[in-house]
Coordinates of C-alpha atoms (C1' of nucleotides) in Angstrom, one line a residue:
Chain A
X1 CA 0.0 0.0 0.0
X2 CA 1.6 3.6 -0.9
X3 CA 0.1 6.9 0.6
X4 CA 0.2 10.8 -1.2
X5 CA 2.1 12.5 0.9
X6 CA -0.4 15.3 0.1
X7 CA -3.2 14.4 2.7
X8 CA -2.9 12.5 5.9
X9 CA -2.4 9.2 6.5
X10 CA -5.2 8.6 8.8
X11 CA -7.6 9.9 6.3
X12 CA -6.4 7.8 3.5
X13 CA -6.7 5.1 5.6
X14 CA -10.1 5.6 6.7
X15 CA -10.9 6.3 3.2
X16 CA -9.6 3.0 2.7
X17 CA -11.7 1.3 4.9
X18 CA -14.8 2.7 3.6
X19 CA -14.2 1.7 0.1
X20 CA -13.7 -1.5 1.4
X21 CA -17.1 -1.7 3.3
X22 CA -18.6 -0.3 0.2
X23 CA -17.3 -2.8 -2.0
X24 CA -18.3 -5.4 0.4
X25 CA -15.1 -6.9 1.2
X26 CA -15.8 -6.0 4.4
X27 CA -19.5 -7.1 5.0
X28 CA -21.9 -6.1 7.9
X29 CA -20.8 -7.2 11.4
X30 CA -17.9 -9.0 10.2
X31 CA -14.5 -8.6 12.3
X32 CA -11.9 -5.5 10.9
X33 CA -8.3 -6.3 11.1
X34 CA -7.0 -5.2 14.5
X35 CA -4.8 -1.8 14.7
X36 CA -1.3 -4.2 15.0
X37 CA -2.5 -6.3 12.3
X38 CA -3.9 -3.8 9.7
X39 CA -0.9 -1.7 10.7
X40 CA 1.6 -3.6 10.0
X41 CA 0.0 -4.5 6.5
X42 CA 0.0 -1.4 5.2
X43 CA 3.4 -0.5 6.9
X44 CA 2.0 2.3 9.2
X45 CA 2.0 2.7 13.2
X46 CA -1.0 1.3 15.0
X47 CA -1.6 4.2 16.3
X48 CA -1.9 6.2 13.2
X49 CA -4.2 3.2 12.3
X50 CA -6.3 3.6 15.8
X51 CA -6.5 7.1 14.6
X52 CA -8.7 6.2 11.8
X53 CA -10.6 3.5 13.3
X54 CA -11.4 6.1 16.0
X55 CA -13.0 8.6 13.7
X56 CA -14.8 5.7 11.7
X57 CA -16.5 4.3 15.1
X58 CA -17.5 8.2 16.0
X59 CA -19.3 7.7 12.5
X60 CA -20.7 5.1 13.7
X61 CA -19.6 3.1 10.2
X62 CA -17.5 0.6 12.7
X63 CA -18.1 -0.6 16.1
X64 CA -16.5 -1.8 18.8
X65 CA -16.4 -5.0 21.3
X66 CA -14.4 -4.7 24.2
X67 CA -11.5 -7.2 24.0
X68 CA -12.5 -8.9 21.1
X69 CA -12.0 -6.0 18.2
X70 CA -13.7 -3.6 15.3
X71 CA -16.6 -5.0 13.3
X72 CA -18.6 -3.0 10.5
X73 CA -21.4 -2.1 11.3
X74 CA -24.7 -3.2 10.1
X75 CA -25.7 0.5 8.6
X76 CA -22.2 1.2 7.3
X77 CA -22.7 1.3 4.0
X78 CA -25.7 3.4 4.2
X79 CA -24.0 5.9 6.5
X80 CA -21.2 6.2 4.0
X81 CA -22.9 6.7 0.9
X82 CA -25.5 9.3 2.6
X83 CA -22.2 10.9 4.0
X84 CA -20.1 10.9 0.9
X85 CA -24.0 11.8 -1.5
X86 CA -24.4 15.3 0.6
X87 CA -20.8 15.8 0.2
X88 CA -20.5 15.1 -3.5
X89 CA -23.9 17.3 -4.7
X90 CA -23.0 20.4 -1.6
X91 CA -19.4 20.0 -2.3
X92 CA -18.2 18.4 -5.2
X93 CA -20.6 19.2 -7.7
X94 CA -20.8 23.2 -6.9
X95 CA -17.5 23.5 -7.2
X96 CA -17.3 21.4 -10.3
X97 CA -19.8 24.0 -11.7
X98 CA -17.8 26.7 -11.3
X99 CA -14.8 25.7 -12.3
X100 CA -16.5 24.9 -15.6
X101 CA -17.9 28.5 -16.1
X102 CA -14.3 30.0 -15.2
X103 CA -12.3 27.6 -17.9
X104 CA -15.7 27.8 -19.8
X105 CA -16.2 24.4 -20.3
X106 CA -19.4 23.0 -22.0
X107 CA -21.7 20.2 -20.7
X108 CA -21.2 18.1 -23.6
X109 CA -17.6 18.3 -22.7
X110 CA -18.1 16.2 -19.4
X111 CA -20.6 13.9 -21.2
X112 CA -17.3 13.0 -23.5
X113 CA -15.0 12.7 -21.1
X114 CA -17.6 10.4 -19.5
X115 CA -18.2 8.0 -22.0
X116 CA -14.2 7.8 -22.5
X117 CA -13.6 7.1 -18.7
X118 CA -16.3 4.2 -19.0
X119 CA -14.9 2.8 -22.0
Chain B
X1 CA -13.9 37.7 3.3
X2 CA -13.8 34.2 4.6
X3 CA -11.5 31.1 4.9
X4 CA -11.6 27.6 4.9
X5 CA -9.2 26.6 7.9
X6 CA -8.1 23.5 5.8
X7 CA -6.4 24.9 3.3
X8 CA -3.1 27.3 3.2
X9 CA -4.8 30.8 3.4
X10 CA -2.4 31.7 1.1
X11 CA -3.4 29.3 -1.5
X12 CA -7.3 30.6 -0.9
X13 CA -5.9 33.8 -2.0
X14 CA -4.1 33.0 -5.1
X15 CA -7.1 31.0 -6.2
X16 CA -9.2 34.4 -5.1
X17 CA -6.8 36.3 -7.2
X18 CA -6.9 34.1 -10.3
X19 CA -10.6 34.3 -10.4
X20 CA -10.8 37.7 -10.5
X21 CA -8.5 37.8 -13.5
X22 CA -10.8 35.1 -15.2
X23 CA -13.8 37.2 -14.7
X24 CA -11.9 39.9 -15.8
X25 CA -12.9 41.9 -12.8
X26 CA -9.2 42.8 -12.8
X27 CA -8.1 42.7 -16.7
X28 CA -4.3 42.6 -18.4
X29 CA -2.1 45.2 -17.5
X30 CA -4.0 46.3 -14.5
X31 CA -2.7 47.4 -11.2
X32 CA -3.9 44.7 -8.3
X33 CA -3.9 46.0 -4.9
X34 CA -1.1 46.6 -2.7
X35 CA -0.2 43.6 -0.5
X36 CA -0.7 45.7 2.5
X37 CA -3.8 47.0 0.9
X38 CA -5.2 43.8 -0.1
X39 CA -4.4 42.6 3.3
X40 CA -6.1 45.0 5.5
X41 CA -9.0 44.4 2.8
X42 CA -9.5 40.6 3.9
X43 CA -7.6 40.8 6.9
X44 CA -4.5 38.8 6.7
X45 CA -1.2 39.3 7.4
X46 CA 0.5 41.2 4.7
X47 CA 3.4 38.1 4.7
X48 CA 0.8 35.9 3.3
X49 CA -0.8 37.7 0.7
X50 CA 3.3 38.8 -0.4
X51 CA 3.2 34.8 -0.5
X52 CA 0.6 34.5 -2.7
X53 CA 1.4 37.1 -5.4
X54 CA 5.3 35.2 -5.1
X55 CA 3.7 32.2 -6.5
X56 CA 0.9 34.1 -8.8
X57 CA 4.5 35.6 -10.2
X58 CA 6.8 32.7 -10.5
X59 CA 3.6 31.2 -12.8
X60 CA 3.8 34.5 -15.0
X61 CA -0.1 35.2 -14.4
X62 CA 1.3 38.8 -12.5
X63 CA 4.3 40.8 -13.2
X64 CA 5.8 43.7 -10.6
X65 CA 6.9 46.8 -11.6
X66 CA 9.6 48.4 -8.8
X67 CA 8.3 50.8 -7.0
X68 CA 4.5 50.8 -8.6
X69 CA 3.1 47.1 -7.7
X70 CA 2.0 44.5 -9.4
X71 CA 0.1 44.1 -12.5
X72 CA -1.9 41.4 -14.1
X73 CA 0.0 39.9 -17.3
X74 CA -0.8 39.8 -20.7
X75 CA -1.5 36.7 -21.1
X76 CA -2.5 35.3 -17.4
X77 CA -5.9 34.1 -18.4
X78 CA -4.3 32.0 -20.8
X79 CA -1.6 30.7 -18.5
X80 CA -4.1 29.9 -15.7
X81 CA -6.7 27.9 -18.3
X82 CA -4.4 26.3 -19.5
X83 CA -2.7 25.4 -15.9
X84 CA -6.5 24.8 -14.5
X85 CA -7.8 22.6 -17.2
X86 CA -5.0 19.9 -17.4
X87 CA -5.6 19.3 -13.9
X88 CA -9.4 19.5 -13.9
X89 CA -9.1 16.8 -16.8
X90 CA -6.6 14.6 -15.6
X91 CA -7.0 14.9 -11.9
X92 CA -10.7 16.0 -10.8
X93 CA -12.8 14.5 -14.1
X94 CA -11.5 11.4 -12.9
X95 CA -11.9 11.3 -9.1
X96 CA -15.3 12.5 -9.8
X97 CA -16.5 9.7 -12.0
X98 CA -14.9 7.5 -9.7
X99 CA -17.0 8.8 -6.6
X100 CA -20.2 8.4 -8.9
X101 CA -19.7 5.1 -9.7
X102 CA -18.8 3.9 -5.8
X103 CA -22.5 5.8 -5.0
X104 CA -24.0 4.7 -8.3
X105 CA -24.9 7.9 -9.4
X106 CA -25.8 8.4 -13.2
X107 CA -24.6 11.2 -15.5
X108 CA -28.3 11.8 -16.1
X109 CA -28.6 13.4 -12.1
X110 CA -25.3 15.3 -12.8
X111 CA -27.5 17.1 -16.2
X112 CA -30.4 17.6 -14.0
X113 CA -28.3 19.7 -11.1
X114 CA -26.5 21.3 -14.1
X115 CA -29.9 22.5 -15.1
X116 CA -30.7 23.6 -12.0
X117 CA -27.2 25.6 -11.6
X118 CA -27.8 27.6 -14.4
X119 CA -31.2 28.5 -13.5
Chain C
X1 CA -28.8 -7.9 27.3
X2 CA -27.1 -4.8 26.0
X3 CA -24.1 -3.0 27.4
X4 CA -22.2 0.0 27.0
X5 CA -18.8 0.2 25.8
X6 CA -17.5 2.7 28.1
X7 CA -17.7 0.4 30.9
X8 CA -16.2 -2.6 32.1
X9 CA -18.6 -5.5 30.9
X10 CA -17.8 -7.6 34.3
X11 CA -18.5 -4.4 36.3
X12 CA -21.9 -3.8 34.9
X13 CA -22.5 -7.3 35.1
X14 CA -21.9 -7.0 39.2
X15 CA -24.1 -4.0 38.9
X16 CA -26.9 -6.2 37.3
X17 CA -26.2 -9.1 39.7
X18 CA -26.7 -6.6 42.9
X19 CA -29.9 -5.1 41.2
X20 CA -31.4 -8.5 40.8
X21 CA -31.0 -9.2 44.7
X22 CA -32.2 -5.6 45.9
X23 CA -35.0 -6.2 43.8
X24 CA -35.5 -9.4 45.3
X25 CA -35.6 -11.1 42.3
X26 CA -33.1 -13.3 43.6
X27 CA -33.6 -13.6 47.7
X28 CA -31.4 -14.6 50.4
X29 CA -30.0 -18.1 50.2
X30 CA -31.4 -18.2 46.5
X31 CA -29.0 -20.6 43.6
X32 CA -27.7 -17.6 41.3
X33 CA -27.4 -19.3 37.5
X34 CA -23.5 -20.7 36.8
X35 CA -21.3 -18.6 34.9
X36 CA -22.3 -21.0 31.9
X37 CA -25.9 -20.7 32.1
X38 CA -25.7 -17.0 32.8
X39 CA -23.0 -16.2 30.2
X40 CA -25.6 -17.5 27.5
X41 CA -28.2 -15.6 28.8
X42 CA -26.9 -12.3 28.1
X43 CA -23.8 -13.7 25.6
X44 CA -20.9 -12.8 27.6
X45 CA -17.8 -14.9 27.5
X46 CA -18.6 -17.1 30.9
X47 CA -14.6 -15.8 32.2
X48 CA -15.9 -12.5 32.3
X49 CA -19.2 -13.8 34.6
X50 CA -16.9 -15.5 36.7
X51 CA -14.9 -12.3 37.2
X52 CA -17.8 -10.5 38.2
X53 CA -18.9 -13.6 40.6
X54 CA -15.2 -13.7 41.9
X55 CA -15.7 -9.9 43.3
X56 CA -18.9 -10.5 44.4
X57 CA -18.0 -13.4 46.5
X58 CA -15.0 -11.2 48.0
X59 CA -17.1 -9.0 49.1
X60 CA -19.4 -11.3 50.7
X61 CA -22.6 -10.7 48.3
X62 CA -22.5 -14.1 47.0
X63 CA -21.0 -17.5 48.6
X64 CA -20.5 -20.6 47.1
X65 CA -20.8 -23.8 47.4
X66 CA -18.3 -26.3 45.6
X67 CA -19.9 -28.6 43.1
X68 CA -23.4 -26.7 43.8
X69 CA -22.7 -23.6 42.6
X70 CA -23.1 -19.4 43.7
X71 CA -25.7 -18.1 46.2
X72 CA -27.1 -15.0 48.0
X73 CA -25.4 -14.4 51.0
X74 CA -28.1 -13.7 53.8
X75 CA -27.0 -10.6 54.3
X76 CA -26.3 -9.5 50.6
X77 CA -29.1 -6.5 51.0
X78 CA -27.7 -5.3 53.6
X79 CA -23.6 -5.0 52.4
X80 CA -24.6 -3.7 48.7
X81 CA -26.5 -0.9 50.8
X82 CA -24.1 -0.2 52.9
X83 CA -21.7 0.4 50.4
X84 CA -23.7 1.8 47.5
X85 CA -24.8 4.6 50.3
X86 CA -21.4 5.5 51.3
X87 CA -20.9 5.9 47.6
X88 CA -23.8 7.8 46.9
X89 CA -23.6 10.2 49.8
X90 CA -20.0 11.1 49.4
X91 CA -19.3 10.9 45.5
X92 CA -22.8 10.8 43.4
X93 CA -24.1 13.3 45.3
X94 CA -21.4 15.9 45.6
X95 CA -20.9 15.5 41.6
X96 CA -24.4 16.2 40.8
X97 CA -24.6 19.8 43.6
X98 CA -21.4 20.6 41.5
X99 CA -22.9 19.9 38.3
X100 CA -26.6 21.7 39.4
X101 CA -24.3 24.9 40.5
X102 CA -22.4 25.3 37.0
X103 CA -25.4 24.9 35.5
X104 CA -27.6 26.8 37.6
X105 CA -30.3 24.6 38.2
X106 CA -32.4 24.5 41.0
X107 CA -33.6 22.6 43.5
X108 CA -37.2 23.1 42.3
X109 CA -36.4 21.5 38.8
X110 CA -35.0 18.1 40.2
X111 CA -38.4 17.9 42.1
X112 CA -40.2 18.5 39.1
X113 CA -38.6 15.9 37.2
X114 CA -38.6 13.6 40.5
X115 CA -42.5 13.6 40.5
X116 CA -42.1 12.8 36.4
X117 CA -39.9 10.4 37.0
X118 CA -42.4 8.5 40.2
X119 CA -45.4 8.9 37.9
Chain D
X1 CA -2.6 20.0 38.5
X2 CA -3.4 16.9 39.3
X3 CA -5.3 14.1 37.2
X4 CA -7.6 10.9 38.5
X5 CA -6.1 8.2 37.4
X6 CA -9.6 6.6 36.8
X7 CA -10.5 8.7 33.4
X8 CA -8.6 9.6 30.6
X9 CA -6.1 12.5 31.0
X10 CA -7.1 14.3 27.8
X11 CA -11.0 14.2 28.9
X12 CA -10.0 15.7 32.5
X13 CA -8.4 18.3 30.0
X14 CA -11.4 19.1 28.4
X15 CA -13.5 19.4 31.6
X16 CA -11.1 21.9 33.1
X17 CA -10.8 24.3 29.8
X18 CA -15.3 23.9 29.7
X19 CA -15.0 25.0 33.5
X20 CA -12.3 27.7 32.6
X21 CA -15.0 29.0 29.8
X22 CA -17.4 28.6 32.3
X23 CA -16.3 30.6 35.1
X24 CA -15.0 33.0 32.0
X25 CA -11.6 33.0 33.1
X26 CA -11.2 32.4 29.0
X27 CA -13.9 34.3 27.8
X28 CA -15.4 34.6 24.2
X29 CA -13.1 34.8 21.2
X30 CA -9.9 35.0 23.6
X31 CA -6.6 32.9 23.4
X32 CA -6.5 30.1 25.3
X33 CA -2.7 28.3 25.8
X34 CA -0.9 26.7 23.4
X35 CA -0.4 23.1 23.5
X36 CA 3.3 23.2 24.0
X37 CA 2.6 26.1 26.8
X38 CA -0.9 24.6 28.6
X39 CA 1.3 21.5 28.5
X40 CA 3.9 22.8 30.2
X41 CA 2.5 24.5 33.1
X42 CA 0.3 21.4 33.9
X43 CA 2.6 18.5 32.7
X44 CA 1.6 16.9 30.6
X45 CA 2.7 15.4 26.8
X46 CA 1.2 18.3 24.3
X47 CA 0.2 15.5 22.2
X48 CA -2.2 15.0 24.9
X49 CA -3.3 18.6 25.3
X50 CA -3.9 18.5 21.5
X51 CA -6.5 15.2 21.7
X52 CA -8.3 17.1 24.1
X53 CA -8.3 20.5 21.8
X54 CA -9.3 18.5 18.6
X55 CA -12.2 17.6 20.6
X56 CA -13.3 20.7 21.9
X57 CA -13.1 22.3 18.5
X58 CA -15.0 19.4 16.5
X59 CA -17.6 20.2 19.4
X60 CA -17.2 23.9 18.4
X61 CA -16.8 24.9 21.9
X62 CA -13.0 26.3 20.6
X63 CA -11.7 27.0 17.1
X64 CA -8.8 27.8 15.4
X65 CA -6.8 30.4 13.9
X66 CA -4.4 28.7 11.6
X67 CA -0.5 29.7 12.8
X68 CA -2.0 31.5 15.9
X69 CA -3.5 29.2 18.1
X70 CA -6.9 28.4 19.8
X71 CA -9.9 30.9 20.5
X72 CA -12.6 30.4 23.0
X73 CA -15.9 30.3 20.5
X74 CA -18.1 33.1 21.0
X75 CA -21.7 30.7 21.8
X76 CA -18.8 28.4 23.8
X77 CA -20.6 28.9 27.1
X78 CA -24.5 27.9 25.3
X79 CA -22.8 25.1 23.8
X80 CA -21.4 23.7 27.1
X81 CA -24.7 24.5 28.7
X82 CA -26.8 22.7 26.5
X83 CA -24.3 19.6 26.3
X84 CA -24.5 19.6 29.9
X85 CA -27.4 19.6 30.5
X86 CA -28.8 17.2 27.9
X87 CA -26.3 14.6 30.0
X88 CA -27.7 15.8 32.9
X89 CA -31.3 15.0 32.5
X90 CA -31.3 12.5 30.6
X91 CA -28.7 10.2 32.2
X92 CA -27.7 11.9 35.5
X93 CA -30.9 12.9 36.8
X94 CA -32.7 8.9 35.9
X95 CA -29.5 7.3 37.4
X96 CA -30.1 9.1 40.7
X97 CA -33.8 8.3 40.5
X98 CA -32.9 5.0 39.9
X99 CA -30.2 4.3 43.0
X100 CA -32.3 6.0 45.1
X101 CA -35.6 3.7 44.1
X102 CA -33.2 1.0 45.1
X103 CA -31.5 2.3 48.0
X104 CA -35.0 3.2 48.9
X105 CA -33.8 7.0 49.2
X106 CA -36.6 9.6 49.7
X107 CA -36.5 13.2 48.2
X108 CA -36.6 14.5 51.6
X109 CA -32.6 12.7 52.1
X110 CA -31.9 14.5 49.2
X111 CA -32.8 17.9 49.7
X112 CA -31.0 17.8 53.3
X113 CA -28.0 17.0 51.6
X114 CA -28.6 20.0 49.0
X115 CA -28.6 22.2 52.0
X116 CA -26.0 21.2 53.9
X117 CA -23.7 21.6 50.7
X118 CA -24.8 24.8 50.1
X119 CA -24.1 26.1 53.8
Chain E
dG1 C1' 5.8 31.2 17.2
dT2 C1' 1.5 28.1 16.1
dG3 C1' -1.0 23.5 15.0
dG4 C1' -0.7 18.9 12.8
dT5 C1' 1.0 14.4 11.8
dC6 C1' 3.6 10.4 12.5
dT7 C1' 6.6 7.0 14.8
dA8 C1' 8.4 4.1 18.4
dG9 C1' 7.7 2.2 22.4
dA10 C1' 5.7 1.7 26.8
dC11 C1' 1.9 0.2 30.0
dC12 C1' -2.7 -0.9 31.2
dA13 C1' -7.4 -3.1 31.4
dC14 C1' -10.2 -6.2 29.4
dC15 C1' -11.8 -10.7 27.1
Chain F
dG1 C1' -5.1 -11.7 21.9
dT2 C1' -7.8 -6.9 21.7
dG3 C1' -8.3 -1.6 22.2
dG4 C1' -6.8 2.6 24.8
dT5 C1' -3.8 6.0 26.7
dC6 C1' 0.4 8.4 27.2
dT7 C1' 5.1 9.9 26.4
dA8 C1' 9.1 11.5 23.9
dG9 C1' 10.8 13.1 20.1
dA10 C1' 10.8 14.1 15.3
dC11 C1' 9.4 16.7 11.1
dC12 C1' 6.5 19.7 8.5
dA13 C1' 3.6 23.7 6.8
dC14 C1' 1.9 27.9 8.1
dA15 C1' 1.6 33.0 9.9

DNA sequence: GTGGTCTAGACCACC
DNA sequence: GTGGTCTAGACCACA
């Protein structure tokens, strides 16, 4: 696993993690690897692992059993997508919008690029 | 005049900067305002707006006349399309076609809130 | 059986134990169910019952006898109010004045919510 | 300063910069110490100061002033208040209600001990 | 000067 | 075995 250097670790980790849940490698209520074990696949402190764990259990995308470890959580993947969906249309797609009006860049430019990228 | 707190203030303000150029609010060969002027104007330190207008002149979108200030170059809106749309093509297109297909959004939804943008 | 997370789970199982016998739900002399039985019940691993029966027993809530199992101790009522009083009179209750002061409520709205609470 | 050992250090941190705000010994939009400084003065590992400032500012009790350091919020105090007291009457007050059902407490008990305190 | 991230290593309670 | 906390020390970007 290699990390940009541009945003933190801990993010692209719990980034990570989510894609995973989303793709369903991860299901519902199955066991996470533990902070030493994920840690030391990916080549990164367990802490800076716990770190990301941490955020993804105040989520509520993972939870927690005392002594035993991290699990997904039954609503994960609904929590994520409902997270990342406000994020992409309030976010993502505003500023999209207005980066096409500054370069002015047509619609049908997109729709191109689009059918490329499937291809 | 607002920031985001995660992102380099001075990077807010050379994006600021090179918008106003695009929208020709501020067109070639203009004077742009002081950096002590500017700063008072959005309340930053002087240092970082000086920081910003570095960068904005090591990319050629401003030039400094000794003494005077500095001015918006000929060709700047050039340099900055240019600049903007290789890495809205290469790096954002992409990243956003790969968030819609993780939350299986269709390019038909995208049309509609362009729609709605315009309107 | 649910627990919290930011607890001890053989600690809140000694709370639940100590509940059952003030309630009387399980009287003096009474057969408490084995760590097996009970660590089904509310799916617990039965080590962590028989932590929370070990501490029980040392302080002379429960007794048992070998090959027979765990029972009330006659005077069971008695100790847990002993102890939970000191605790309550000295700790819980100092907390909460503290609490009431920084957040200046008054006496007059825990006896409204008192009455709520009995009806 | 000295910390319980029963509860994390970095949440006794963030109970004793709420109480400063409280008391408004760190009023509205003022400075509160830097990590390396509030660190200092009550050993403790900055590292361990910053856990407990993340906190405070994802709770928007404190924010942040990038290069300059942490501000006291300006609806800090409300915040606090309302936190507070959501904890207070909806898991404090029943818990008390509840020991004292078992303890077979009356009210009148209670508001002795209210007085006394006060005096 | 400020926050922010990361590592290495330690110690603890819990299951 | 698991998470959770804490320290010490390093390095970086930012103002």
């Amino acid at each position: 696993m290699q990390f940009t250097s541009d945003k933190a670790i801990y993010l692209q980790i719990k980034q990570l993690v989510m894609e995973k849940i989303l793709r369903e490698e991860w299901p519902a209520d199955a066991k996470i690897p533990s902070v030493r074990e994920f840690g030391s696949d990916i080549e990164v402190n367990p802490n800076t692992v716990m770190r990301a764990y941490d955020i993804l259990q105040q989520d509520k995308i993972i939870y927690n059993k005392r002594g035993l470890g991290f699990f997904v959580s039954p609503d994960a993947i609904e929590i994520i997508k409902r997270e990342r969906k406000q994020e992409f249309i309030h976010t993502d797609l505003p500023l999209l919008f207005k980066t096409m009006e500054l370069l002015k860049i047509e619609l049908n430019e997109i729709i191109q690029h689009y059918n490329d990228y499937k291809s």
